[in-house]
Amino acid sequence: MKSRFLAIILCILLLASVFAGCSSVTDIVQNVAAGGEFPVEVAGVTISGRPQKAVVLSPSLADVIAALGYETQLTAGSEECTQNSLRSLDKVNGSDPQAVVNLSPDLVLSDSFSSSMREALEGANIPMLEIAPATDREDFERLYSQVSQAFAGGGSGYDAGIQTAQSIFTTLDDINRIVPKDKVTTACYLYDLNGSAVTGDMLGSVIMSYAGVTNVFKSLSGGSYEFESLRISNPDAIFCPPGLADQIRHDERFENFRAVQSDKIFEMDPSLMAWQGRTVVTTAYEISAACFPELLENSSDNAADPADEIDSAVDSMLQSSALEEDTTPYETLQQGDQNEDVLKMQTRLDELGYLDTEYDGHYGEYTAGCVREFQRVNGLEETGVADADTQRLLFSNYAKPKDEGE
């Protein structure tokens, strides 16, 4: 409820900017061509054509791919890629080179390849792309432009990556505008009690600053710290993985810490500090919600929660805005059609759990039934015809999988 209420406050601010001054973002989207240029060189690797069976072995890169909307070009991800938008994606053991080779991917992405994985992929002539995580706002654009070019080509692919990265940080800017500025609030994220933490060379430290707190380890690097430096800095709040908070509360070394005395120890999944897709916005929400409870006060004593109606309305308006930005000229598809567009649609229906049989690009009665089911779950008119509105929602991040309608 806390983070959701803060999200509502932020979304109201964002809606004002969306409808008052975001025409430049829309113009950028409208000017992005449907297809980028191949071959394209990314991080020293030449990619000859648009990947259709890519494998991602990094959950953070998977998060970026999802933020960019290229999930349909993935054939599998490592078991650590647990994002909701990728739950229908086949999973592979990222530590088993042969399992990856057996998938016959046309591209494998990771932020770090083991020597055994690199050797296996080179032996099978499978292109591999190693993309380093971002460390700051400028580097975030580098990350997104590289991933986007790998999937969509040079030129327009590059532009789409930059635009998406900038839009995410624009949201972080809005979060930062509403957090208190009258005092410095210090915090840290401890991975364990043995000297591992988020340091200043990590994007997580940047996200903390946008959430309104100062990372006490911002001058350190390498993800490690000495306990004495933690004791001297004496943070106002401590974030840590699930299960560590009680250890901190009962560790006598922490008994005089401000965070312990004020009970500002908050558990947060470490993936929130590591994943670099739109998860970074969730991370900022969570940190702000924990450190600034005054943002979450609801003076209403009514039994009904008005935030529920606001939340629903905001979500609906944001979804409508996002779908309007998709200017792809979708052609209506219906029974009897047989082409690549039908095959692409069937692939997406399969990913979302609506189509559970073999498909070949022919729009038959079974496919029409799957389209009707998708339309029902997603609140569209149940025609069985894939018009532009149906396809626009189908290929968006707002498409609801089948199990949400059961």
Short mmCIF file of C-alpha atoms in Angstrom, two decimals:
data_model
loop_
_atom_site.label_atom_id
_atom_site.label_comp_id
_atom_site.label_asym_id
_atom_site.label_seq_id
_atom_site.Cartn_x
_atom_site.Cartn_y
_atom_site.Cartn_z
CA MET A 1 0.00 0.00 0.00
CA LYS A 2 2.82 2.44 0.90
CA SER A 3 4.69 2.26 -2.36
CA ARG A 4 1.42 2.19 -4.28
CA PHE A 5 0.24 5.41 -2.66
CA LEU A 6 3.53 7.14 -3.47
CA ALA A 7 3.16 5.87 -7.02
CA ILE A 8 -0.26 7.51 -7.22
CA ILE A 9 1.16 10.85 -6.07
CA LEU A 10 3.89 10.59 -8.67
CA CYS A 11 1.56 9.49 -11.45
CA ILE A 12 -0.67 12.51 -10.90
CA LEU A 13 2.37 14.74 -11.36
CA LEU A 14 3.40 12.78 -14.42
CA LEU A 15 -0.03 13.02 -16.02
CA ALA A 16 0.18 16.80 -15.86
CA SER A 17 3.47 16.69 -17.75
CA VAL A 18 2.24 14.05 -20.21
CA PHE A 19 -0.69 16.14 -21.34
CA ALA A 20 0.99 19.55 -20.96
CA GLY A 21 4.52 19.28 -22.19
CA CYS A 22 5.61 15.91 -23.52
CA SER A 23 4.98 16.46 -27.22
CA SER A 24 8.72 16.23 -27.83
CA VAL A 25 8.78 12.63 -26.59
CA THR A 26 5.82 11.75 -28.81
CA ASP A 27 7.55 13.35 -31.77
CA ILE A 28 10.64 11.23 -31.17
CA VAL A 29 8.57 8.05 -31.06
CA GLN A 30 6.64 8.98 -34.20
CA ASN A 31 9.86 9.66 -36.09
CA VAL A 32 11.45 6.29 -35.26
CA ALA A 33 11.43 4.12 -38.36
CA ALA A 34 9.89 0.66 -38.24
CA GLY A 35 13.18 -1.06 -39.01
CA GLY A 36 16.78 -0.31 -38.11
CA GLU A 37 19.91 -0.91 -40.13
CA PHE A 38 21.75 -4.25 -40.26
CA PRO A 39 24.52 -5.26 -40.08
CA VAL A 40 25.26 -3.22 -36.98
CA GLU A 41 28.28 -3.22 -34.68
CA VAL A 42 27.52 -3.27 -30.96
CA ALA A 43 30.25 -3.38 -28.30
CA GLY A 44 32.73 -4.62 -30.90
CA VAL A 45 30.43 -7.39 -32.18
CA THR A 46 28.90 -7.33 -35.66
CA ILE A 47 25.26 -8.47 -35.74
CA SER A 48 24.29 -9.35 -39.29
CA GLY A 49 20.50 -9.38 -38.99
CA ARG A 50 17.57 -8.88 -36.65
CA PRO A 51 17.68 -11.62 -33.96
CA GLN A 52 14.62 -13.84 -33.75
CA LYS A 53 15.90 -16.53 -31.35
CA ALA A 54 18.02 -14.63 -28.86
CA VAL A 55 18.95 -15.98 -25.43
CA VAL A 56 19.62 -13.68 -22.49
CA LEU A 57 21.71 -14.96 -19.57
CA SER A 58 21.56 -11.82 -17.41
CA PRO A 59 18.37 -10.93 -15.49
CA SER A 60 19.34 -7.25 -15.60
CA LEU A 61 19.70 -7.32 -19.40
CA ALA A 62 16.41 -9.22 -19.57
CA ASP A 63 14.86 -6.34 -17.63
CA VAL A 64 16.25 -3.88 -20.18
CA ILE A 65 14.97 -5.98 -23.09
CA ALA A 66 11.51 -6.01 -21.51
CA ALA A 67 11.64 -2.22 -21.02
CA LEU A 68 12.46 -1.81 -24.71
CA GLY A 69 9.69 -4.21 -25.77
CA TYR A 70 11.84 -6.80 -27.57
CA GLU A 71 10.60 -9.86 -25.64
CA THR A 72 9.16 -11.43 -28.79
CA GLN A 73 12.69 -11.80 -30.18
CA LEU A 74 13.79 -13.96 -27.23
CA THR A 75 13.66 -17.74 -27.35
CA ALA A 76 14.92 -18.35 -23.80
CA GLY A 77 16.40 -16.72 -20.73
CA SER A 78 18.42 -17.90 -17.77
CA GLU A 79 16.55 -19.22 -14.74
CA GLU A 80 17.24 -15.95 -12.93
CA CYS A 81 15.13 -14.00 -15.46
CA THR A 82 11.97 -14.00 -13.34
CA GLN A 83 10.31 -10.80 -14.57
CA ASN A 84 6.53 -11.08 -14.87
CA SER A 85 6.65 -10.07 -18.53
CA LEU A 86 9.02 -12.98 -19.20
CA ARG A 87 7.26 -15.68 -17.20
CA SER A 88 6.18 -17.53 -20.34
CA LEU A 89 9.73 -17.49 -21.71
CA ASP A 90 11.56 -20.82 -21.78
CA LYS A 91 14.28 -20.97 -19.14
CA VAL A 92 17.77 -22.43 -19.51
CA ASN A 93 20.57 -23.15 -17.05
CA GLY A 94 22.92 -20.25 -17.66
CA SER A 95 25.81 -22.25 -16.20
CA ASP A 96 25.38 -25.07 -18.72
CA PRO A 97 27.04 -24.08 -22.04
CA GLN A 98 25.73 -27.13 -23.88
CA ALA A 99 22.14 -26.39 -22.85
CA VAL A 100 22.48 -22.93 -24.38
CA VAL A 101 24.12 -24.27 -27.56
CA ASN A 102 21.32 -26.84 -27.95
CA LEU A 103 18.81 -24.01 -28.33
CA SER A 104 20.56 -22.92 -31.57
CA PRO A 105 20.14 -19.21 -30.77
CA ASP A 106 21.03 -16.51 -33.26
CA LEU A 107 22.41 -14.29 -30.46
CA VAL A 108 23.33 -14.77 -26.80
CA LEU A 109 23.53 -11.77 -24.47
CA SER A 110 25.09 -11.47 -21.03
CA ASP A 111 26.84 -8.90 -18.88
CA SER A 112 29.65 -11.42 -18.31
CA PHE A 113 30.48 -14.72 -20.04
CA SER A 114 32.37 -17.50 -18.30
CA SER A 115 35.33 -18.90 -20.20
CA SER A 116 33.50 -22.22 -20.71
CA MET A 117 30.40 -20.49 -22.10
CA ARG A 118 32.49 -18.32 -24.40
CA GLU A 119 34.41 -21.35 -25.69
CA ALA A 120 31.21 -23.33 -26.33
CA LEU A 121 29.49 -20.49 -28.20
CA GLU A 122 32.57 -19.77 -30.30
CA GLY A 123 32.84 -23.46 -31.17
CA ALA A 124 29.21 -23.48 -32.34
CA ASN A 125 29.63 -20.19 -34.27
CA ILE A 126 26.90 -18.56 -32.18
CA PRO A 127 27.22 -14.75 -31.89
CA MET A 128 27.59 -13.53 -28.31
CA LEU A 129 27.24 -10.00 -27.02
CA GLU A 130 28.63 -8.89 -23.67
CA ILE A 131 27.08 -5.64 -22.46
CA ALA A 132 28.27 -4.10 -19.20
CA PRO A 133 25.75 -2.77 -16.65
CA ALA A 134 25.24 0.99 -16.46
CA THR A 135 26.86 2.97 -13.66
CA ASP A 136 25.23 6.40 -14.00
CA ARG A 137 22.62 8.36 -15.99
CA GLU A 138 24.79 8.91 -19.05
CA ASP A 139 25.94 5.30 -19.05
CA PHE A 140 22.29 4.23 -18.80
CA GLU A 141 21.76 5.68 -22.27
CA ARG A 142 24.80 3.75 -23.52
CA LEU A 143 23.32 0.51 -22.14
CA TYR A 144 19.91 1.07 -23.73
CA SER A 145 21.30 2.16 -27.09
CA GLN A 146 23.49 -0.97 -27.27
CA VAL A 147 20.68 -3.38 -26.39
CA SER A 148 18.23 -1.63 -28.71
CA GLN A 149 20.65 -1.68 -31.65
CA ALA A 150 21.30 -5.39 -31.08
CA PHE A 151 17.59 -6.15 -31.50
CA ALA A 152 16.38 -3.38 -33.81
CA GLY A 153 19.46 -2.31 -35.77
CA GLY A 154 21.38 0.92 -36.10
CA GLY A 155 19.79 4.32 -36.69
CA SER A 156 16.21 3.99 -35.44
CA GLY A 157 17.22 1.24 -33.02
CA TYR A 158 19.75 3.55 -31.44
CA ASP A 159 17.18 6.36 -31.24
CA ALA A 160 14.60 4.10 -29.60
CA GLY A 161 17.12 3.01 -26.97
CA ILE A 162 18.08 6.57 -26.07
CA GLN A 163 14.45 7.68 -25.93
CA THR A 164 13.49 4.82 -23.59
CA ALA A 165 16.45 5.47 -21.28
CA GLN A 166 15.60 9.16 -21.11
CA SER A 167 11.94 8.48 -20.38
CA ILE A 168 12.87 6.25 -17.43
CA PHE A 169 15.12 8.92 -15.95
CA THR A 170 12.43 11.53 -16.53
CA THR A 171 10.25 9.46 -14.19
CA LEU A 172 13.08 9.37 -11.66
CA ASP A 173 13.34 13.15 -11.95
CA ASP A 174 9.68 13.41 -10.99
CA ILE A 175 10.20 11.18 -7.96
CA ASN A 176 13.09 13.37 -6.88
CA ARG A 177 10.94 16.50 -7.14
CA ILE A 178 8.47 15.30 -4.48
CA VAL A 179 10.88 13.97 -1.85
CA PRO A 180 11.80 16.26 1.08
CA LYS A 181 14.84 18.51 0.58
CA ASP A 182 14.91 20.19 3.99
CA LYS A 183 17.45 17.73 5.42
CA VAL A 184 19.97 15.12 4.32
CA THR A 185 18.77 11.54 4.79
CA THR A 186 21.55 8.96 4.68
CA ALA A 187 21.08 5.30 3.85
CA CYS A 188 22.83 2.18 2.60
CA TYR A 189 22.03 -1.17 1.06
CA LEU A 190 23.86 -4.04 2.77
CA TYR A 191 23.97 -7.32 0.86
CA ASP A 192 25.27 -9.06 3.97
CA LEU A 193 27.08 -8.31 7.22
CA ASN A 194 30.44 -9.39 5.86
CA GLY A 195 31.36 -6.24 3.95
CA SER A 196 29.22 -6.31 0.77
CA ALA A 197 27.10 -3.29 -0.08
CA VAL A 198 25.97 -0.97 -2.87
CA THR A 199 28.85 1.44 -3.50
CA GLY A 200 29.19 4.61 -5.51
CA ASP A 201 30.25 2.91 -8.73
CA MET A 202 26.90 1.10 -8.99
CA LEU A 203 23.69 2.36 -10.57
CA GLY A 204 21.89 1.46 -7.34
CA SER A 205 23.70 4.32 -5.63
CA VAL A 206 22.44 6.73 -8.31
CA ILE A 207 18.88 5.44 -7.87
CA MET A 208 19.14 6.07 -4.13
CA SER A 209 19.98 9.71 -4.81
CA TYR A 210 16.92 10.11 -7.05
CA ALA A 211 14.84 8.56 -4.27
CA GLY A 212 16.00 11.37 -1.99
CA VAL A 213 18.65 9.64 0.12
CA THR A 214 22.44 9.84 0.20
CA ASN A 215 24.33 6.56 -0.01
CA VAL A 216 26.88 6.51 2.83
CA PHE A 217 29.14 4.41 0.58
CA LYS A 218 28.97 6.71 -2.45
CA SER A 219 32.71 7.41 -2.21
CA LEU A 220 33.58 3.70 -2.22
CA SER A 221 33.79 1.28 -5.14
CA GLY A 222 33.91 -2.43 -5.80
CA GLY A 223 30.87 -3.32 -3.70
CA SER A 224 32.75 -3.66 -0.41
CA TYR A 225 33.06 -1.65 2.81
CA GLU A 226 34.70 -1.79 6.22
CA PHE A 227 32.36 -1.96 9.21
CA GLU A 228 34.13 0.97 10.84
CA SER A 229 33.15 3.22 7.94
CA LEU A 230 29.55 2.08 8.37
CA ARG A 231 29.70 2.81 12.11
CA ILE A 232 31.10 6.30 11.56
CA SER A 233 28.57 7.19 8.86
CA ASN A 234 25.71 5.91 11.09
CA PRO A 235 22.98 5.93 8.38
CA ASP A 236 19.42 7.05 9.01
CA ALA A 237 18.08 3.99 7.17
CA ILE A 238 19.45 0.57 6.26
CA PHE A 239 18.13 -1.51 3.37
CA CYS A 240 18.98 -5.19 3.11
CA PRO A 241 17.85 -8.50 1.52
CA PRO A 242 14.94 -10.43 3.07
CA GLY A 243 15.97 -12.25 6.24
CA LEU A 244 18.80 -9.87 7.21
CA ALA A 245 16.83 -7.25 9.13
CA ASP A 246 16.45 -9.36 12.28
CA GLN A 247 20.15 -10.17 12.25
CA ILE A 248 20.93 -6.45 12.20
CA ARG A 249 18.49 -5.71 15.02
CA HIS A 250 20.04 -8.38 17.22
CA ASP A 251 23.68 -7.67 16.37
CA GLU A 252 25.19 -5.70 19.26
CA ARG A 253 27.47 -3.84 16.84
CA PHE A 254 24.39 -2.04 15.49
CA GLU A 255 22.63 -1.25 18.76
CA ASN A 256 23.58 2.46 18.73
CA PHE A 257 22.86 3.00 15.05
CA ARG A 258 20.19 5.61 14.28
CA ALA A 259 18.53 3.20 11.82
CA VAL A 260 18.16 0.58 14.56
CA GLN A 261 16.96 2.97 17.25
CA SER A 262 14.35 4.47 14.94
CA ASP A 263 13.51 1.05 13.45
CA LYS A 264 14.32 2.15 9.92
CA ILE A 265 15.63 -1.17 8.65
CA PHE A 266 13.88 -2.21 5.48
CA GLU A 267 14.11 -5.48 3.59
CA MET A 268 14.26 -5.19 -0.19
CA ASP A 269 14.94 -7.90 -2.75
CA PRO A 270 18.49 -7.45 -4.08
CA SER A 271 17.18 -7.72 -7.64
CA LEU A 272 15.72 -4.23 -7.20
CA MET A 273 19.23 -2.89 -6.74
CA ALA A 274 20.63 -4.86 -9.68
CA TRP A 275 18.07 -4.95 -12.51
CA GLN A 276 18.30 -1.98 -14.86
CA GLY A 277 15.03 -2.01 -16.76
CA ARG A 278 11.97 -0.14 -15.51
CA THR A 279 12.68 -1.88 -12.21
CA VAL A 280 14.83 1.14 -11.33
CA VAL A 281 11.63 3.18 -10.97
CA THR A 282 10.15 0.56 -8.62
CA THR A 283 13.35 0.71 -6.59
CA ALA A 284 13.12 4.48 -6.23
CA TYR A 285 9.44 4.14 -5.21
CA GLU A 286 10.32 1.62 -2.50
CA ILE A 287 13.19 3.66 -1.05
CA SER A 288 11.18 6.89 -0.99
CA ALA A 289 8.16 5.16 0.52
CA ALA A 290 10.29 3.71 3.32
CA CYS A 291 12.32 6.80 4.16
CA PHE A 292 9.66 9.48 3.80
CA PRO A 293 6.42 8.21 5.38
CA GLU A 294 5.03 11.76 5.34
CA LEU A 295 4.52 11.28 1.60
CA LEU A 296 2.23 8.38 2.36
CA GLU A 297 -0.14 9.98 4.84
CA ASN A 298 -3.79 9.65 3.96
CA SER A 299 -5.92 11.92 6.10
CA SER A 300 -9.16 10.38 4.91
CA ASP A 301 -11.07 8.49 7.59
CA ASN A 302 -13.52 7.04 5.07
CA ALA A 303 -13.89 3.28 5.04
CA ALA A 304 -13.51 3.25 1.27
CA ASP A 305 -9.98 3.80 0.01
CA PRO A 306 -10.10 6.59 -2.62
CA ALA A 307 -6.59 5.64 -3.67
CA ASP A 308 -8.00 2.53 -5.32
CA GLU A 309 -10.07 4.61 -7.73
CA ILE A 310 -7.18 7.03 -8.38
CA ASP A 311 -4.80 4.13 -8.95
CA SER A 312 -7.14 2.50 -11.45
CA ALA A 313 -7.77 5.75 -13.29
CA VAL A 314 -4.08 6.62 -13.45
CA ASP A 315 -3.17 3.16 -14.73
CA SER A 316 -5.85 3.42 -17.40
CA MET A 317 -4.72 6.86 -18.53
CA LEU A 318 -1.05 5.88 -18.61
CA GLN A 319 -1.89 2.77 -20.61
CA SER A 320 -3.93 4.80 -23.11
CA SER A 321 -1.09 7.30 -23.46
CA ALA A 322 1.48 4.55 -24.02
CA LEU A 323 -0.68 2.77 -26.62
CA GLU A 324 -1.27 6.03 -28.47
CA GLU A 325 2.50 6.40 -28.83
CA ASP A 326 2.64 3.10 -30.77
CA THR A 327 2.36 4.38 -34.34
CA THR A 328 2.94 1.00 -36.01
CA PRO A 329 0.58 0.73 -39.03
CA TYR A 330 -1.06 -2.59 -38.11
CA GLU A 331 -3.09 -4.22 -40.88
CA THR A 332 -6.29 -6.00 -39.75
CA LEU A 333 -5.81 -9.78 -39.61
CA GLN A 334 -8.68 -12.30 -39.82
CA GLN A 335 -9.56 -15.88 -40.68
CA GLY A 336 -8.16 -16.97 -44.01
CA ASP A 337 -5.05 -14.78 -43.83
CA GLN A 338 -1.65 -16.43 -44.01
CA ASN A 339 1.51 -14.34 -43.73
CA GLU A 340 4.39 -13.27 -41.49
CA ASP A 341 2.19 -10.85 -39.55
CA VAL A 342 -0.12 -13.71 -38.56
CA LEU A 343 2.91 -15.77 -37.49
CA LYS A 344 4.19 -12.90 -35.36
CA MET A 345 0.77 -12.52 -33.76
CA GLN A 346 0.56 -16.26 -33.06
CA THR A 347 4.00 -16.17 -31.44
CA ARG A 348 2.88 -13.40 -29.10
CA LEU A 349 -0.38 -15.23 -28.28
CA ASP A 350 1.72 -18.29 -27.46
CA GLU A 351 3.96 -16.25 -25.13
CA LEU A 352 0.92 -14.95 -23.28
CA GLY A 353 -0.57 -18.43 -22.88
CA TYR A 354 -3.52 -18.14 -25.28
CA LEU A 355 -2.24 -20.42 -28.05
CA ASP A 356 -1.03 -23.85 -26.97
CA THR A 357 -0.66 -25.76 -30.23
CA GLU A 358 1.62 -25.63 -33.25
CA TYR A 359 1.18 -22.67 -35.59
CA ASP A 360 2.47 -21.76 -39.05
CA GLY A 361 1.17 -18.31 -39.90
CA HIS A 362 -2.30 -19.45 -41.01
CA TYR A 363 -5.22 -17.61 -39.36
CA GLY A 364 -7.70 -20.41 -38.83
CA GLU A 365 -10.67 -20.97 -36.55
CA TYR A 366 -8.48 -21.95 -33.59
CA THR A 367 -6.40 -18.79 -33.88
CA ALA A 368 -9.58 -16.71 -34.08
CA GLY A 369 -10.74 -18.32 -30.83
CA CYS A 370 -7.43 -17.44 -29.18
CA VAL A 371 -7.81 -13.84 -30.34
CA ARG A 372 -11.34 -13.72 -28.89
CA GLU A 373 -10.02 -15.02 -25.56
CA PHE A 374 -7.27 -12.39 -25.54
CA GLN A 375 -9.86 -9.70 -26.28
CA ARG A 376 -12.09 -10.94 -23.46
CA VAL A 377 -9.31 -10.95 -20.84
CA ASN A 378 -8.07 -7.53 -21.94
CA GLY A 379 -11.45 -5.80 -22.08
CA LEU A 380 -11.77 -5.53 -25.86
CA GLU A 381 -14.75 -6.36 -28.06
CA GLU A 382 -14.68 -10.13 -28.66
CA THR A 383 -14.67 -10.31 -32.46
CA GLY A 384 -11.94 -12.84 -33.18
CA VAL A 385 -10.56 -10.32 -35.67
CA ALA A 386 -7.16 -8.83 -34.89
CA ASP A 387 -7.73 -5.19 -35.74
CA ALA A 388 -5.16 -2.46 -35.08
CA ASP A 389 -6.33 -1.83 -31.49
CA THR A 390 -6.12 -5.52 -30.66
CA GLN A 391 -2.60 -5.85 -32.08
CA ARG A 392 -1.42 -2.64 -30.46
CA LEU A 393 -2.43 -3.94 -27.02
CA LEU A 394 -1.23 -7.48 -27.80
CA PHE A 395 2.34 -6.33 -28.49
CA SER A 396 2.46 -3.85 -25.61
CA ASN A 397 3.71 -4.31 -22.05
CA TYR A 398 0.09 -3.89 -20.90
CA ALA A 399 -1.14 -7.14 -22.50
CA LYS A 400 -2.63 -9.42 -19.84
CA PRO A 401 -1.68 -13.12 -20.05
CA LYS A 402 -4.40 -15.75 -20.15
CA ASP A 403 -4.07 -16.80 -16.53
CA GLU A 404 -5.16 -13.33 -15.35
CA GLY A 405 -8.56 -13.97 -16.87
CA GLU A 406 -9.09 -17.36 -15.26
#
